[in-house]
């Protein structure tokens, strides 16, 4: 038997300067008041201290108020329905859940690129090379260029089982810098400005942690936005400063509106420190023009605002649209207007989760910073060092993403074919879904040019709005829940992304294979409108 | 030519309620005062707003004050010396850097376990299975049990390229629950209480984000501690409440001291919400007895404090010591004293980075929570969902760590041999280094029982302390810097972990292969003492 101090429900004990009560956690305000009363009547100083479990009241309010709709109420209901479906297939109206709530391509049968996976497989088990490279190639287990890449990466990394530097493996950052230089028509990038990250979300978390000074700070975010930004802002207890995208002109940005938001924040003594741009847009699918980017950079220069360019969908561009990186446009402006844009600070994000890679679960990504002072860059490195390093296989995947097989490499033809198949199929499904929406009464959808999502507007009948109110839900959530229960298609209500007051939207990916689900949606929509017709 | 708003250095413009000055960032307090003066003289209201780059003043103070010594000044100097060594080998006094500053086994030639890497390789490239399992086995590329495990994991996961649930893959959490139940002599664990995490550091980050309410909250941490805790507390702007471990009794905990720290915090109106226990100890190497754990749990029960049990070194136990999990001891106490310990809340952390796995770069880990309410558990899941999911290969590695090959499996014998070699070599080097320290004048070291570190006390001569002062360094940093420059051995000064005022320590891993570096250290130490002898 060990000797222990037993916990008690009420203990009076003597501290150095005060006497305290250790009591059962007070169950109500009255009980608390009573306890305090007793406590002071007994001439005791100090606080009553609960010895019961912590509840929500004991938690950090910033964490409590953070919301992340992409994994919010509707997706949680979908998870419940999924397990119900497995237990009793007859208890639900569909035979599978279609997860259109999150951009998770491989969950929906997008095939990983063979070259990537061959290299990652070799990095995990380099001993396989002891069987002789020529043997492996001859027996078609691995391609020659995959082996060569794995060897180069192992030389840069050492082993994927060791911590790398917190900023990321030097050799991989050099590959990224070369890629950016190539992509931006020769505008030079440097390995020192690259930070490898666990997807783009950890870059957002670093940047907002560093640049947000709680209530002093405001961060301009587009509405609709990807809810990672509002969630991270809530965690940092800073202000979201929404600027609305104009749905009628294909979700374009208005520089006049952005500047107005900046000035209104200043009037409220909030410093607009950061401006978030998502290009191609999530959830809108819009791709920004050079002119739109230039206007945003002008505002950034004028007010000394750091721009976060979330460019994770830069490969997901179709229907003739063209992606222009914020960095390239900035360098052009700096050349055209000497001295005028030198103060601009930019952090551009990319990720292995999207594009033709779609390797969400591998948590690879990078951030390129432009115009930041060395001391600020050191702060980023220090913050990254507290979580040691980004996963090393994810770092390697970044190398593969930015430096795919080239003409003449053994993997080239297969790789090209795989890429084209993925892009064509995404563009086709985007078009099909867009067309279906616009053929239906009560739904309007802008033409998508990029990313993986559509964000249609729901013109809901008054009766549906009233029914939603009766159900205690917002009208968009009511539509999404009805859609889920009728068809198994899981989407996210527009409220999670932000929308003009009085309008209702939803976000859906167009990643799900086949077209059957689109037909089911169409049928659901028609019957929903019939039911709630005014 | 695009049309843009050009940034200007000084602009007067009219907002709705005020007129502002957009000016070059003031370079000094005087300049700022002058600008404000001008501004108000002109009858302008509101603030002067800088349009120049952000500097350290513009950043979040919590991030600025966070320190992480394991990657601090001495390791940064080591990185510089390393690149100097590569450029000009004759410019430094050694021929390689020995990274003894961080527990990074594979960086120092610890071999990854073959079974782990075979499975991970198959998860990355399951197409290899199309070549026929029997062919792969016959040609000795993969063992039969590695293939079977990969298939089971693929069945649970789908693909490592898709986001998993934010809490982690269900099937893997079930494997973890079985492991804990087995490890804790049948005390049952549940998959619902397991959260898969990116190493233990992301679990610490989640827990402290959730349970810290800035200045209201205090977190008890052992001194010396692993600096991740003080760094994460700084980020959350909460109080570190240090409790000292007793060096003379092999770094043991004193329940009386812990309770005193709790009471002193209460007197200062700080709520001691969390108590961190690192067992086996980092940096101390001490392993807690059942009695010591019981005493800590009694304090947790009495004051309603959540315990974080950092048990990442649970496999690294040697020289006859035995690891007891906090959870098992808690369950025993709950059975022996019905009702008395039911309020205890515990989060136990484990990682694939340490132990015989040493897979730091793969970022695998788990957290088991005990006694938390469902609503608090949901908050953890929500917070995890904001970073989408932990890397899926890291999750798979957790499965492998907690469920290694069993007798009869094809990999069993090789796996056992690899494990025993690693453990024996660690125990041997720990003993050798410990023995060397205690044979030297001016250095005292407790006998290590676990983890990967020694934390010897430096009894520095007065002249060394004065020399350190002249160099503008703390005496422990001065010793570490001298050691690094003379031998290439990189360690971390005790100040980074905390130490009794007036005492000086350093932390070193005993991971570096060979014994040559130990001899070099010995020679350095003798000449250092000769030089600074009183």
Tab-separated table of C-alpha atoms in Angstrom, chain A residues 220-374:
chain	number	residue	atom	x	y	z
A	220	UNK	CA	-8.645	41.387	-44.043
A	221	UNK	CA	-10.284	38.265	-45.354
A	222	UNK	CA	-12.374	37.781	-48.459
A	223	UNK	CA	-16.010	36.834	-47.995
A	224	UNK	CA	-16.696	34.096	-48.850
A	225	UNK	CA	-13.433	32.679	-47.442
A	226	UNK	CA	-11.921	29.377	-46.483
A	227	UNK	CA	-12.905	29.012	-42.793
A	228	UNK	CA	-9.360	28.116	-41.741
A	229	UNK	CA	-8.756	31.873	-41.662
A	230	UNK	CA	-11.617	32.813	-39.352
A	231	UNK	CA	-10.833	29.819	-37.136
A	232	UNK	CA	-7.159	30.775	-36.808
A	233	UNK	CA	-8.108	34.404	-36.188
A	234	UNK	CA	-10.446	33.307	-33.415
A	235	UNK	CA	-7.597	31.321	-31.836
A	236	UNK	CA	-5.462	34.470	-31.952
A	237	UNK	CA	-8.297	36.665	-30.662
A	238	UNK	CA	-7.836	39.179	-33.489
A	239	UNK	CA	-10.362	40.886	-35.719
A	240	UNK	CA	-11.533	39.459	-39.012
A	241	UNK	CA	-12.041	42.425	-41.353
A	242	UNK	CA	-14.287	41.050	-44.093
A	243	UNK	CA	-14.132	42.386	-47.640
A	244	UNK	CA	-16.856	41.089	-49.913
A	245	UNK	CA	-16.238	39.524	-53.290
A	246	UNK	CA	-18.711	40.550	-55.965
A	247	UNK	CA	-20.715	37.474	-56.915
A	248	UNK	CA	-22.319	39.100	-59.956
A	249	UNK	CA	-18.963	39.769	-61.626
A	250	UNK	CA	-17.711	36.238	-60.994
A	251	UNK	CA	-16.562	36.865	-57.418
A	252	UNK	CA	-14.177	39.689	-58.322
A	253	UNK	CA	-12.388	41.889	-55.767
A	254	UNK	CA	-13.138	45.595	-55.407
A	255	UNK	CA	-10.071	47.684	-54.412
A	256	UNK	CA	-12.325	50.547	-53.334
A	257	UNK	CA	-14.122	48.257	-50.936
A	258	UNK	CA	-10.873	46.859	-49.543
A	259	UNK	CA	-9.571	50.351	-48.898
A	260	UNK	CA	-12.813	51.294	-47.201
A	261	UNK	CA	-12.483	48.273	-44.888
A	262	UNK	CA	-8.917	49.362	-44.059
A	263	UNK	CA	-10.046	52.874	-43.195
A	264	UNK	CA	-12.979	51.756	-41.123
A	265	UNK	CA	-10.661	49.518	-39.132
A	266	UNK	CA	-8.280	52.424	-38.542
A	267	UNK	CA	-11.197	54.494	-37.315
A	268	UNK	CA	-11.905	51.781	-34.761
A	269	UNK	CA	-8.213	51.817	-33.730
A	270	UNK	CA	-7.679	48.385	-35.231
A	271	UNK	CA	-4.463	47.993	-37.163
A	272	UNK	CA	-5.077	46.171	-40.451
A	273	UNK	CA	-1.836	44.137	-40.451
A	274	UNK	CA	-2.597	41.315	-42.829
A	275	UNK	CA	-4.648	40.918	-46.012
A	276	UNK	CA	-5.585	37.428	-47.156
A	277	UNK	CA	-6.042	36.681	-50.852
A	278	UNK	CA	-7.114	33.221	-51.991
A	279	UNK	CA	-6.260	32.756	-55.657
A	280	UNK	CA	-7.654	30.643	-57.272
A	281	UNK	CA	-10.523	31.229	-54.913
A	282	UNK	CA	-11.832	28.859	-52.278
A	283	UNK	CA	-14.813	28.510	-52.232
A	284	UNK	CA	-15.501	30.739	-55.256
A	285	UNK	CA	-13.386	29.141	-57.986
A	286	UNK	CA	-12.475	32.606	-59.325
A	287	UNK	CA	-9.009	33.326	-60.749
A	288	UNK	CA	-7.600	36.849	-60.255
A	289	UNK	CA	-6.398	38.986	-63.155
A	290	UNK	CA	-3.040	40.798	-63.156
A	291	UNK	CA	-4.937	44.049	-62.713
A	292	UNK	CA	-6.863	42.810	-59.673
A	293	UNK	CA	-3.625	41.570	-58.068
A	294	UNK	CA	-1.896	44.893	-58.804
A	295	UNK	CA	-4.680	46.822	-57.128
A	296	UNK	CA	-4.434	44.674	-54.014
A	297	UNK	CA	-0.658	45.131	-53.894
A	298	UNK	CA	-1.092	48.893	-54.168
A	299	UNK	CA	-3.258	48.912	-51.094
A	300	UNK	CA	-0.735	46.715	-49.304
A	301	UNK	CA	2.042	49.168	-50.211
A	302	UNK	CA	0.043	52.206	-49.226
A	303	UNK	CA	-0.903	50.923	-45.786
A	304	UNK	CA	2.054	48.641	-44.988
A	305	UNK	CA	-0.098	45.520	-44.866
A	306	UNK	CA	1.376	42.022	-45.171
A	307	UNK	CA	-0.326	40.003	-47.915
A	308	UNK	CA	-0.941	36.285	-47.463
A	309	UNK	CA	-1.373	34.836	-50.952
A	310	UNK	CA	-3.045	31.463	-50.534
A	311	UNK	CA	-2.151	29.953	-53.909
A	312	UNK	CA	-2.687	26.283	-53.115
A	313	UNK	CA	-4.968	25.867	-56.143
A	314	UNK	CA	-2.462	27.278	-58.645
A	315	UNK	CA	-2.471	24.001	-60.619
A	316	UNK	CA	-6.274	23.773	-60.553
A	317	UNK	CA	-7.021	26.215	-63.338
A	318	UNK	CA	-9.215	25.383	-66.330
A	319	UNK	CA	-11.679	26.619	-68.933
A	320	UNK	CA	-8.976	28.892	-70.396
A	321	UNK	CA	-8.181	30.855	-67.227
A	322	UNK	CA	-4.552	31.664	-66.338
A	323	UNK	CA	-2.963	31.775	-62.895
A	324	UNK	CA	-0.648	34.730	-62.114
A	325	UNK	CA	1.366	34.505	-58.943
A	326	UNK	CA	1.237	37.476	-56.596
A	327	UNK	CA	5.046	37.386	-56.367
A	328	UNK	CA	5.505	37.752	-60.114
A	329	UNK	CA	3.045	40.641	-60.316
A	330	UNK	CA	4.812	42.301	-57.372
A	331	UNK	CA	8.224	42.011	-59.050
A	332	UNK	CA	6.786	43.514	-62.234
A	333	UNK	CA	5.308	46.439	-60.305
A	334	UNK	CA	8.601	46.974	-58.485
A	335	UNK	CA	10.383	47.185	-61.823
A	336	UNK	CA	7.792	49.447	-63.440
A	337	UNK	CA	7.533	51.821	-60.470
A	338	UNK	CA	10.980	51.979	-58.877
A	339	UNK	CA	10.873	52.419	-55.100
A	340	UNK	CA	7.090	52.408	-54.910
A	341	UNK	CA	6.478	48.806	-53.971
A	342	UNK	CA	9.667	48.055	-52.046
A	343	UNK	CA	7.845	48.016	-48.741
A	344	UNK	CA	5.439	45.255	-49.741
A	345	UNK	CA	5.609	42.128	-47.613
A	346	UNK	CA	4.210	38.949	-49.024
A	347	UNK	CA	3.864	35.341	-47.916
A	348	UNK	CA	2.813	32.956	-50.698
A	349	UNK	CA	1.511	29.516	-49.757
A	350	UNK	CA	1.457	26.297	-51.715
A	351	UNK	CA	0.567	22.733	-50.764
A	352	UNK	CA	0.877	19.157	-51.979
A	353	UNK	CA	-2.745	18.554	-50.941
A	354	UNK	CA	-4.380	20.041	-54.000
A	355	UNK	CA	-3.579	20.298	-57.706
A	356	UNK	CA	-2.914	17.028	-59.480
A	357	UNK	CA	-1.043	15.781	-56.404
A	358	UNK	CA	-4.050	15.658	-54.093
A	359	UNK	CA	-1.817	14.219	-51.352
A	360	UNK	CA	-3.773	15.702	-48.425
A	361	UNK	CA	-2.787	13.077	-45.865
A	362	UNK	CA	0.944	13.572	-46.475
A	363	UNK	CA	0.950	17.137	-45.072
A	364	UNK	CA	3.404	18.780	-47.449
A	365	UNK	CA	3.571	22.460	-48.305
A	366	UNK	CA	5.772	25.509	-48.502
A	367	UNK	CA	5.647	29.221	-47.874
A	368	UNK	CA	7.758	31.781	-49.715
A	369	UNK	CA	8.249	35.099	-47.960
A	370	UNK	CA	9.120	38.253	-49.889
A	371	UNK	CA	10.169	41.587	-48.397
A	372	UNK	CA	10.243	40.453	-44.775
A	373	UNK	CA	13.092	41.724	-42.628
A	374	UNK	CA	15.680	39.211	-41.459
